[in-house]
Short mmCIF file of C-alpha atoms in Angstrom, two decimals:
data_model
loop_
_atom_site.label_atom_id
_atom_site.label_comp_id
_atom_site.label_asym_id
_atom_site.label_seq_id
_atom_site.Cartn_x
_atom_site.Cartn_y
_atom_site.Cartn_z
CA UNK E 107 0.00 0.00 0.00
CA UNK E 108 1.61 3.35 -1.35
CA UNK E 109 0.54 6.35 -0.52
CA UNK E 110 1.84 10.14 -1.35
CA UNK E 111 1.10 13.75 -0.72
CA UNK E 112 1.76 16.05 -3.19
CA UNK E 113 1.41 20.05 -2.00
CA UNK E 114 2.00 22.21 -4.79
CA UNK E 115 2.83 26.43 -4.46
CA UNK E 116 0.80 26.87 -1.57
CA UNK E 117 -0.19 29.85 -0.15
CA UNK E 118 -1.90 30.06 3.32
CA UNK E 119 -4.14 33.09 4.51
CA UNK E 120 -5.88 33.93 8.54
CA UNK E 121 -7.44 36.95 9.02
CA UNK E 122 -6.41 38.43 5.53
CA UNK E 123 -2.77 38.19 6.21
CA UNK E 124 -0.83 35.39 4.40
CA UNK E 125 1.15 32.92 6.59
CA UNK E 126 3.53 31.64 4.10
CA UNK E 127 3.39 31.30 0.51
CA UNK E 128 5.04 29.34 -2.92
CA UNK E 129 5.53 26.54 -0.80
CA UNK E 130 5.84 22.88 -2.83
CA UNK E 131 6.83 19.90 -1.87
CA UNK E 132 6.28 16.09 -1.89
CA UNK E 133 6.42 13.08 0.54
CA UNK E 134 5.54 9.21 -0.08
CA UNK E 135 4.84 6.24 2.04
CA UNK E 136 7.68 5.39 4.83
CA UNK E 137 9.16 8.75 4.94
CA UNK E 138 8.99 11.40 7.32
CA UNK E 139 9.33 14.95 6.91
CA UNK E 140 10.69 17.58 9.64
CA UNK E 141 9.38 20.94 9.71
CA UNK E 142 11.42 23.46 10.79
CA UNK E 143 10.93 27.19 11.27
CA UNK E 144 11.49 30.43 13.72
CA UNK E 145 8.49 30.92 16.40
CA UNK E 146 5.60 32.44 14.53
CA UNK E 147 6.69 31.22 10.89
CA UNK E 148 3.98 28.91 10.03
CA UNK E 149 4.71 25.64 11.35
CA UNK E 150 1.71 24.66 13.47
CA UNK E 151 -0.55 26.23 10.30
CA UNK E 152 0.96 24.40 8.02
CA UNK E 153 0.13 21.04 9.54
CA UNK E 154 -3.18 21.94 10.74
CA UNK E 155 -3.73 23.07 6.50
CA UNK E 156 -2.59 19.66 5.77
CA UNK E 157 -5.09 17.95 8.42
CA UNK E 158 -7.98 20.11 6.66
CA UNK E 159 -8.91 22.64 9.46
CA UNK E 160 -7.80 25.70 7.57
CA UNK E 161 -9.52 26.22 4.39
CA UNK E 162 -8.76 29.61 3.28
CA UNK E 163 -5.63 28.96 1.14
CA UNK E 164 -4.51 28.77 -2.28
CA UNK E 165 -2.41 26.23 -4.29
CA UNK E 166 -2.76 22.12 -4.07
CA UNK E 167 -3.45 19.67 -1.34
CA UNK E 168 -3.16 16.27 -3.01
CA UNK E 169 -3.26 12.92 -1.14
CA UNK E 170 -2.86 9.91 -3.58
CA UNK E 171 -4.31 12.26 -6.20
CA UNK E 172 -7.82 13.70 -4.28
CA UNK E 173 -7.91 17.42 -3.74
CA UNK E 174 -8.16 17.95 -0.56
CA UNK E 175 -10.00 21.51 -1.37
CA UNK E 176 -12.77 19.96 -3.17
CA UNK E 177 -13.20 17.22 -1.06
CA UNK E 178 -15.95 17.95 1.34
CA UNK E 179 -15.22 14.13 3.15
CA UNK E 180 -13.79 14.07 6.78
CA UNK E 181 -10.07 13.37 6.25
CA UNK E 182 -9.88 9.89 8.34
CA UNK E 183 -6.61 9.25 6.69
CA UNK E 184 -5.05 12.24 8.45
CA UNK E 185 -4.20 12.52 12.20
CA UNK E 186 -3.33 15.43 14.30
CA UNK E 187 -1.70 15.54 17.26
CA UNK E 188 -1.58 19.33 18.38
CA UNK E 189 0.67 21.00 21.26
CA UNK E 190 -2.77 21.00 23.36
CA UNK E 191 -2.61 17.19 25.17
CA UNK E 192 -6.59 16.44 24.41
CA UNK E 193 -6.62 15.43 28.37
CA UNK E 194 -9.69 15.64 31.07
CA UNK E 195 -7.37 16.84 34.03
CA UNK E 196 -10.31 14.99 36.58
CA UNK E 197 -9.98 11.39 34.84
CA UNK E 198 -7.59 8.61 35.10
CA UNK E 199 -5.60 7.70 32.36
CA UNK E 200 -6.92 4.73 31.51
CA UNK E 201 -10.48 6.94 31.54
CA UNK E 202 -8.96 9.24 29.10
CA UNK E 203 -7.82 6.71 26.28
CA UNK E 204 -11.36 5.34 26.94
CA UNK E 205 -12.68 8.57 25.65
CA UNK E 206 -10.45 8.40 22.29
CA UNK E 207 -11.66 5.20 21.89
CA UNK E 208 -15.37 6.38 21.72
CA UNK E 209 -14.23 9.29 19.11
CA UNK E 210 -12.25 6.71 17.04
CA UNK E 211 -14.89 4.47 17.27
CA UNK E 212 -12.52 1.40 17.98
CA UNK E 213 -12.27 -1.32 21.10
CA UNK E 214 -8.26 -2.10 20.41
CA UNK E 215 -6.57 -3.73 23.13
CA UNK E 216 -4.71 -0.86 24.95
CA UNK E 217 -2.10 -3.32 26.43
CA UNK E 218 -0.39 -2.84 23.64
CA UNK E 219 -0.46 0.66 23.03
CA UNK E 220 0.45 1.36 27.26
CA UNK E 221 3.67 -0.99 26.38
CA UNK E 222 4.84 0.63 23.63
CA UNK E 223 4.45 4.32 24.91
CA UNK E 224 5.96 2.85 28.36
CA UNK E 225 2.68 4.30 30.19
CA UNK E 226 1.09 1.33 31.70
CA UNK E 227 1.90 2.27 35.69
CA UNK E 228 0.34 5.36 34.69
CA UNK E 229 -2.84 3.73 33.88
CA UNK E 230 -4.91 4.37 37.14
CA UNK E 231 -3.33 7.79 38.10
CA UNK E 232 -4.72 11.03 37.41
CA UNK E 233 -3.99 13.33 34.80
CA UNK E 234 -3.59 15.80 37.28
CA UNK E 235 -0.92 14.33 39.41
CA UNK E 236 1.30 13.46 35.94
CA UNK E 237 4.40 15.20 35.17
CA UNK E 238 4.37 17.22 31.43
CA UNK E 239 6.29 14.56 29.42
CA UNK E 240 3.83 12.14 30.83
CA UNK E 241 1.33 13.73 29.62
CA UNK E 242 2.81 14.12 26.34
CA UNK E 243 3.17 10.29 26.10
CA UNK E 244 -0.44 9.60 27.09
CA UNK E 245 -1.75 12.46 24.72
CA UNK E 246 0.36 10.23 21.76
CA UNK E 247 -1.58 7.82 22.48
CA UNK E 248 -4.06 8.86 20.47
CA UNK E 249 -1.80 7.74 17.31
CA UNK E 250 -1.74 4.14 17.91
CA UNK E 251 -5.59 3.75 19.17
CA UNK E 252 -6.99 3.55 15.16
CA UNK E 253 -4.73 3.50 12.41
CA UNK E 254 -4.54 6.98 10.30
CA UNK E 255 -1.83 6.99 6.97
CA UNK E 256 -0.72 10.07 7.56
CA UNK E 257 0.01 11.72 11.37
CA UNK E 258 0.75 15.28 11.57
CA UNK E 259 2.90 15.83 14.83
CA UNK E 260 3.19 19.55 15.78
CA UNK E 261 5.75 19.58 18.40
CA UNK E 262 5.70 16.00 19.68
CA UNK E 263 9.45 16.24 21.18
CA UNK E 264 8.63 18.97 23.71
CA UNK E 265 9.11 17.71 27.42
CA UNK E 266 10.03 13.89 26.10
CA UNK E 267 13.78 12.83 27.56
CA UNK E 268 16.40 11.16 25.27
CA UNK E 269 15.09 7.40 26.16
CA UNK E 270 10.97 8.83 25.12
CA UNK E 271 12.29 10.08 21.96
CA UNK E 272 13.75 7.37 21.28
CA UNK E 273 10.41 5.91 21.56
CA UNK E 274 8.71 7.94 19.63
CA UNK E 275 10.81 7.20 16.64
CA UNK E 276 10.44 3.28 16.64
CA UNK E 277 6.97 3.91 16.62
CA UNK E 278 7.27 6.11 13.82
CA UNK E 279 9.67 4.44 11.67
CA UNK E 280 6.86 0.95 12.66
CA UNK E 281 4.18 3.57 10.77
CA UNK E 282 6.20 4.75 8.57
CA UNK E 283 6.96 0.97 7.27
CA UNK E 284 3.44 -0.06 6.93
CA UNK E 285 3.01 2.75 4.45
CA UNK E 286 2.73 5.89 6.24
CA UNK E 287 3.64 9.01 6.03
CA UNK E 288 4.63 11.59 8.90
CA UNK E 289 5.47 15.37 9.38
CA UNK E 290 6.48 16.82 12.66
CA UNK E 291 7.49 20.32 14.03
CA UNK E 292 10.18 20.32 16.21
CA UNK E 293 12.32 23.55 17.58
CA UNK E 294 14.83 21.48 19.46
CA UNK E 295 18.40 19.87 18.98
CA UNK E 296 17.29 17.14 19.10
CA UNK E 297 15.96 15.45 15.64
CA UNK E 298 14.35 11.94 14.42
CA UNK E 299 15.14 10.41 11.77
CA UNK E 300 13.74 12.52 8.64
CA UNK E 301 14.12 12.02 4.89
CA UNK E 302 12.89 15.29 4.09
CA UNK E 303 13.17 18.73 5.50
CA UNK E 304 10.98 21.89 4.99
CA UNK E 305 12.49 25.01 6.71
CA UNK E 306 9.66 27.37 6.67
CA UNK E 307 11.61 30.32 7.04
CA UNK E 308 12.20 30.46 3.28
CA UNK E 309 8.40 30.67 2.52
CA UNK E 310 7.14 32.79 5.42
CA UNK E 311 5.96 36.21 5.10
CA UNK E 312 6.41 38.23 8.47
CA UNK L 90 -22.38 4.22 14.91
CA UNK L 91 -19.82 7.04 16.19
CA UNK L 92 -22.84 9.77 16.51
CA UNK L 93 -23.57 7.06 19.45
CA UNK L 94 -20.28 7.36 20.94
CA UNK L 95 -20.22 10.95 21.11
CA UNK L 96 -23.16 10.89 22.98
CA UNK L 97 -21.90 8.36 25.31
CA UNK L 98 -18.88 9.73 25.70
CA UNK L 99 -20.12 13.02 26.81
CA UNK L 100 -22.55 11.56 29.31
CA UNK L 101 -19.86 9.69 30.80
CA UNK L 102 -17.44 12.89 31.04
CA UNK L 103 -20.78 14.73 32.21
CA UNK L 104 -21.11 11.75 34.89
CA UNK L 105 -17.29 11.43 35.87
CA UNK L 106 -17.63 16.10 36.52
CA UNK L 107 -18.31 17.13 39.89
CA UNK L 108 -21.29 18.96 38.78
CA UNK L 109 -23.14 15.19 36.89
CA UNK L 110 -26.51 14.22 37.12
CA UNK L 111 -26.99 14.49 40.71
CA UNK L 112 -26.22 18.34 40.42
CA UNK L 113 -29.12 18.81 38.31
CA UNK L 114 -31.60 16.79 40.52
CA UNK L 115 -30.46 17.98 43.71
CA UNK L 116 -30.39 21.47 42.67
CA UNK L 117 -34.16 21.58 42.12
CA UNK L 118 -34.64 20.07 45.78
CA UNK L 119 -32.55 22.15 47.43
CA UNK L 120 -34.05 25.24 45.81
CA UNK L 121 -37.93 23.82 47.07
CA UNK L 122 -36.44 22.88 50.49
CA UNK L 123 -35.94 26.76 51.16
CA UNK L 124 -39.01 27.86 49.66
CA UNK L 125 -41.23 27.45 52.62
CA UNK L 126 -38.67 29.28 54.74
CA UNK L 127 -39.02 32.22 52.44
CA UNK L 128 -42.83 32.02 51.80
CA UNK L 129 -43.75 30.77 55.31
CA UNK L 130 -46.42 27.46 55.09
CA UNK L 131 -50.11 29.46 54.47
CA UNK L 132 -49.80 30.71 51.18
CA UNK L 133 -52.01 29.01 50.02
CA UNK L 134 -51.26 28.61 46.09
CA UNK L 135 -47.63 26.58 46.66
CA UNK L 136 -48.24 25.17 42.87
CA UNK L 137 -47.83 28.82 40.59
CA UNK L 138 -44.69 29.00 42.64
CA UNK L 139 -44.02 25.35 41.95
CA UNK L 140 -43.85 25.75 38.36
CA UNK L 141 -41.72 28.73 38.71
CA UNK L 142 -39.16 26.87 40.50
CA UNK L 143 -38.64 24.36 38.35
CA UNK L 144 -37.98 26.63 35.34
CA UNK L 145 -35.64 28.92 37.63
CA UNK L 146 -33.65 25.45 38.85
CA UNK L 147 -33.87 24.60 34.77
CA UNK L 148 -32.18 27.21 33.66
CA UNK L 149 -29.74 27.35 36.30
CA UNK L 150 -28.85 23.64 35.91
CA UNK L 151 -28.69 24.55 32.16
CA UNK L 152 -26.33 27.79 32.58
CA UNK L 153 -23.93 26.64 35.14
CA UNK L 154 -23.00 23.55 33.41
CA UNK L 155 -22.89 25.29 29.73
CA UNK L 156 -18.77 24.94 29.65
CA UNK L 157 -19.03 21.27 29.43
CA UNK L 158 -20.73 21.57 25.92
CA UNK L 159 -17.95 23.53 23.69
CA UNK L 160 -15.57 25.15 26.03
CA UNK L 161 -13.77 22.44 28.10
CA UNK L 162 -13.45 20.46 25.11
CA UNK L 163 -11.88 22.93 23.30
CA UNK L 164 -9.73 24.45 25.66
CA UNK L 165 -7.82 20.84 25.90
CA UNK L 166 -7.99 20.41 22.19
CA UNK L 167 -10.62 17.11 22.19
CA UNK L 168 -12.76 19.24 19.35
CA UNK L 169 -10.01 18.76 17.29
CA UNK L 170 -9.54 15.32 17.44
CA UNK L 171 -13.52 15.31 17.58
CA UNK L 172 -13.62 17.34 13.99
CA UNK L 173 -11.20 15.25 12.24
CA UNK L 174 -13.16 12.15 12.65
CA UNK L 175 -15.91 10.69 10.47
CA UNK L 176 -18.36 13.03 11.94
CA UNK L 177 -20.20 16.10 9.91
CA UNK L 178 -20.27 18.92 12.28
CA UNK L 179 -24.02 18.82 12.35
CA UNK L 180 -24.22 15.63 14.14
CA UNK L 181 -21.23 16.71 16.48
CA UNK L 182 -23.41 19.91 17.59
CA UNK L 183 -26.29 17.45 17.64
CA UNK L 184 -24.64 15.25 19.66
CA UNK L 185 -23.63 17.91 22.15
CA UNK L 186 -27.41 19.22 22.48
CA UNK L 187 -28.91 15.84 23.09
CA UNK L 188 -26.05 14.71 25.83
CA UNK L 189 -26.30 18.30 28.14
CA UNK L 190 -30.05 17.73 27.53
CA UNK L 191 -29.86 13.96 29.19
CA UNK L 192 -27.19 15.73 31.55
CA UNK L 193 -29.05 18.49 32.57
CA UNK L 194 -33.00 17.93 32.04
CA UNK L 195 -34.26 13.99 32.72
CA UNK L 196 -32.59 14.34 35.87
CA UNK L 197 -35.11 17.61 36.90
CA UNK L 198 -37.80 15.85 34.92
CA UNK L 199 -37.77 12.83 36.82
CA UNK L 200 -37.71 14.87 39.87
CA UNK L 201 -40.38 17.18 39.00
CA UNK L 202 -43.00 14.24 40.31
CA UNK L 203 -41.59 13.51 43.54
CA UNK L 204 -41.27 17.45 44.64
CA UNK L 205 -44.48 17.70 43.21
CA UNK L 206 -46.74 15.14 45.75
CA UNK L 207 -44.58 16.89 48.51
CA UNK L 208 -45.97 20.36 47.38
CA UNK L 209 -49.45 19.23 46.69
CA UNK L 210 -49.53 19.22 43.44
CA UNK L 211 -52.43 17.62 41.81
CA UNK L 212 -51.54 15.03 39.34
CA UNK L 213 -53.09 16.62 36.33
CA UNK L 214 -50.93 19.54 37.10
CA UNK L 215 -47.83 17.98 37.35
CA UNK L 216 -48.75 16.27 34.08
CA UNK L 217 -49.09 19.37 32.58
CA UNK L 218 -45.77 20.77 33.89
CA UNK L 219 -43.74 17.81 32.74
CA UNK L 220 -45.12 17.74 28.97
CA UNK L 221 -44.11 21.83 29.61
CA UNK L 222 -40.68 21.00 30.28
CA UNK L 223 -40.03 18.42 27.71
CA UNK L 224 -41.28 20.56 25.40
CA UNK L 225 -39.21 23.81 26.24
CA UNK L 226 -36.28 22.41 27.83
CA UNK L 227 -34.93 21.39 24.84
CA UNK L 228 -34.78 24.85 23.36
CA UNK L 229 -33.06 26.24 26.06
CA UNK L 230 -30.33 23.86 25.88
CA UNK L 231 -29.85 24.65 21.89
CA UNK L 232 -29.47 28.08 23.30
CA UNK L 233 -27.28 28.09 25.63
CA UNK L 234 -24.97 25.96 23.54
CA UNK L 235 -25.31 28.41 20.60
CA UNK L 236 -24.08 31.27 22.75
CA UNK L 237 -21.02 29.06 24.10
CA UNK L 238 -20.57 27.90 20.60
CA UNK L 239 -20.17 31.74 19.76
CA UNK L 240 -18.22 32.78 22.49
CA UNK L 241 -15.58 29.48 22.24
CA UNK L 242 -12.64 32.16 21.21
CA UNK L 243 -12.94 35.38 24.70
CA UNK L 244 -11.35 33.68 27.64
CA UNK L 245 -13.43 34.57 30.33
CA UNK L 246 -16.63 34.46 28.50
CA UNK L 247 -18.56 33.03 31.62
CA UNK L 248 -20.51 36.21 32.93
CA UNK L 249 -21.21 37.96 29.34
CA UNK L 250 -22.34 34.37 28.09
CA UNK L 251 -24.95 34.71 30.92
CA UNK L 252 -26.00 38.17 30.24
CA UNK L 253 -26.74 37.29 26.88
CA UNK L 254 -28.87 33.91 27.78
CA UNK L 255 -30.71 35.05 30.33
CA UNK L 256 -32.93 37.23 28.45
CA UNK L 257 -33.42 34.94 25.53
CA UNK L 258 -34.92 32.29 28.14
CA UNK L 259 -37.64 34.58 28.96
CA UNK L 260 -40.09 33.58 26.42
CA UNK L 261 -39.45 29.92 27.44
CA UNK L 262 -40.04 31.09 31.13
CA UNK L 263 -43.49 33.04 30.57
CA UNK L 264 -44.74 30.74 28.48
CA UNK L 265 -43.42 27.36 30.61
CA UNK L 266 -45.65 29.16 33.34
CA UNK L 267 -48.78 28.80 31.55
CA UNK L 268 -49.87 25.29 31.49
CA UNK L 269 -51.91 25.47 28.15
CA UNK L 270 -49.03 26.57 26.13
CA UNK L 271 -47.21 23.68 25.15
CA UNK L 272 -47.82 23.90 21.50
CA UNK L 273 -45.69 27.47 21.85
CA UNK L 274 -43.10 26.31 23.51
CA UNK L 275 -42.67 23.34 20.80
CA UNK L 276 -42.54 26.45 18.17
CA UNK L 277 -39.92 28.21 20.69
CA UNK L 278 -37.96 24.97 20.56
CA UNK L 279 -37.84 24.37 17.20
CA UNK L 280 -36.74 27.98 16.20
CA UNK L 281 -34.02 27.63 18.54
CA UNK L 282 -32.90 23.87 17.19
CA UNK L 283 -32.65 25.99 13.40
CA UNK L 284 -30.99 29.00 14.81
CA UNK L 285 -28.86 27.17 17.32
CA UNK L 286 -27.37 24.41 14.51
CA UNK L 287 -26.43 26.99 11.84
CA UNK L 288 -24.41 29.28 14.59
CA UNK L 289 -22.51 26.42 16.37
CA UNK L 290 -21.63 25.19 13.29
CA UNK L 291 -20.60 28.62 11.78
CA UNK L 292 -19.17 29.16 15.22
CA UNK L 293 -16.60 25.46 15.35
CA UNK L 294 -15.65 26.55 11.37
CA UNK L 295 -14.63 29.52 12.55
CA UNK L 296 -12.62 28.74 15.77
CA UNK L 297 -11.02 24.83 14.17
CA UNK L 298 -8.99 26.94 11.97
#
């Protein structure tokens, strides 16, 4: 299964001022693709264009050859895992996936997903009493619940140690090999593995 | 179906809250415990101020829960994750009326019997109230969402949010009062469905972005 997205000279728009523009670029199944970019240059709109939640822009979304623009469907393919953790602060953890699982719509074993992100003696505290890059862990959770081809990760390093990023990229590079395709922010040292690289700098407007 | 699990899901977040479906229920009681300390025992006509009181601990339940609709979900970033699945945002606002109306209204509705024998209340009456309040609760709650819907983006929305409610539940009020008007406050309801709908919607386009 081979899938590609193809984003030709785009141009994105809020509030009548544009974002970024002439921006092109392409990325297939099993590669990932680092975003880079000065605070305030685009990054997080960029990916949240690509998940479909801005729709004032110009130029070409294409995934495996579907306009994205035109296409009035909900974008199932696409994930989005924002810098905002998606977590009740008054509900366990194990409460909280439950949740996901009613938006996905799915009843996956979560043994598997607690072992992989290393959260399962989290399971029954709360939210609450969990330390930021906990958090962070839980809220990725929400990528391995139901399977999306392509996850959009804006920021996904922040608060993670050395050993949790780690982490992160086996699970990506697992994704990544059963056809997927990722994009992540990131604003630290401290890269994954990526096989492309957009710096947004050279196509913002500020 | 996922429309389903919204619904579930936000009657199990509503039910996990400190204020869940107790608050509602309880409210209503408390509010007619104190009544005949205000009013004193010989008034006489205990079921016009009956009916009042229910609508008053309606509204309140309704109002003072209205951040569990839009706000707290957006604030952590859940109507994201909500937006980008399968659903069309009309059944996600749909979804969100029907769960704070379970939430916030059965609870009072199943009540409203109970409070009603210990008042005096004939049975007719009571009734009357109930088909009332299924008829005009529902409007309320596509109100109150609307306005939260609207004011999703001003931090501290809580008291304007209020000022602006509180006068559109007046015509529910006045005519909830008047126990032959059910057939208007079906008409009130369904205005307020049609309004309600298009402005969350316009309202979640507007702040997803």
């Amino acid at each position: 299964m081979s899938n590609k997205l193809i984003i030709k000279n785009l141009e994105c728009f809020r509030e009548e001022r544009t974002i970024f523009q002439r921006l092109s670029c392409e990325i297939e199944s099993n590669q990932t693709m680092l975003v880079l970019g000065k605070n305030g240059s685009g990054k997080t709109s960029f990916l949240r264009l690509v998940a479909g939640y801005l729709k004032n822009y110009n130029g070409k979304v294409l995934f495996n050859d579907n306009d994205l623009q035109q296409n009035n469907e909900p974008l199932t393919d696409f994930r989005f895992i924002g810098q905002k953790n998606s977590l009740k602060d008054n509900l366990t953890v194990r409460q909280n996936i439950e949740m996901w699982q009613l938006i996905y719509h799915t009843k996956k074993d979560i043994n598997k997903i607690v072992d992989l992100l290393d959260i399962r003696m989290l399971l029954n505290k709360d939210i609450n009493t969990l330390s930021d890059g906990q958090k962070k862990r839980v809220s990725l959770s929400r990528l391995l619940i139901s399977k999306a081809k392509v996850w959009l990760l804006d920021e996904p390093l922040v608060y993670l140690d050395l050993n949790k990023v780690k982490l992160l990229e086996d699970i990506i590079l697992q994704h990544n090999d059963t056809g997927g395709i990722t994009l992540y922010t990131s604003n630290t040292n401290i890269d994954l593995k990526y096989d492309h690289l957009i710096n947004m700098d050279d196509y913002a407007i500020l | 179906m996922p429309f389903y699990n919204l619904i579930i899901r936000d009657l199990k977040l509503a039910f996990f809250s400190s204020t869940n479906f107790l608050f509602a229920a309880s409210f209503l009681i408390l509010i007619l415990i104190l009544v005949p300390f205000v009013f004193g025992t010989n008034v006489g006509s205990f079921s016009i101020l009956f009916t009042g009181f229910i609508w008053i601990s309606i509204a309140l339940s309704i109002l003072l829960t209205l951040d569990r609709v839009f706000n707290s979900d957006y604030e952590d970033g859940n109507l994201d994750t909500i937006i980008l699945t399968q659903q069309s945002l009309e059944l996600i606002v749909c979804s969100k009326f029907i769960s704070h109306w379970i939430a916030n209204c059965i609870p009072i509705i199943i009540v409203i019997p109970i409070a009603g024998l210990l008042f005096e209340v004939g049975i007719q009456d009571i009734l009357n109230i109930i088909l009332n309040v299924l008829l005009g609760s529902p409007g309320m709650v596509f109100i109150g969402s609307a306005i939260s819907a609207l004011t999703l983006g001003s931090k501290r929305a809580g008291i304007y949010k209020t000022i602006i409610i509180v006068p559109l539940y007046i015509p529910f009020i006045i005519f909830g009062s008047n126990q032959e008007s059910g057939l208007v406050l079906l008409g009130l309801s369904m205005t307020a469905f049609v309004f309600s709908l298009f402005t969350s919607i316009y309202s979640l386009r507007l702040y997803a972005e």
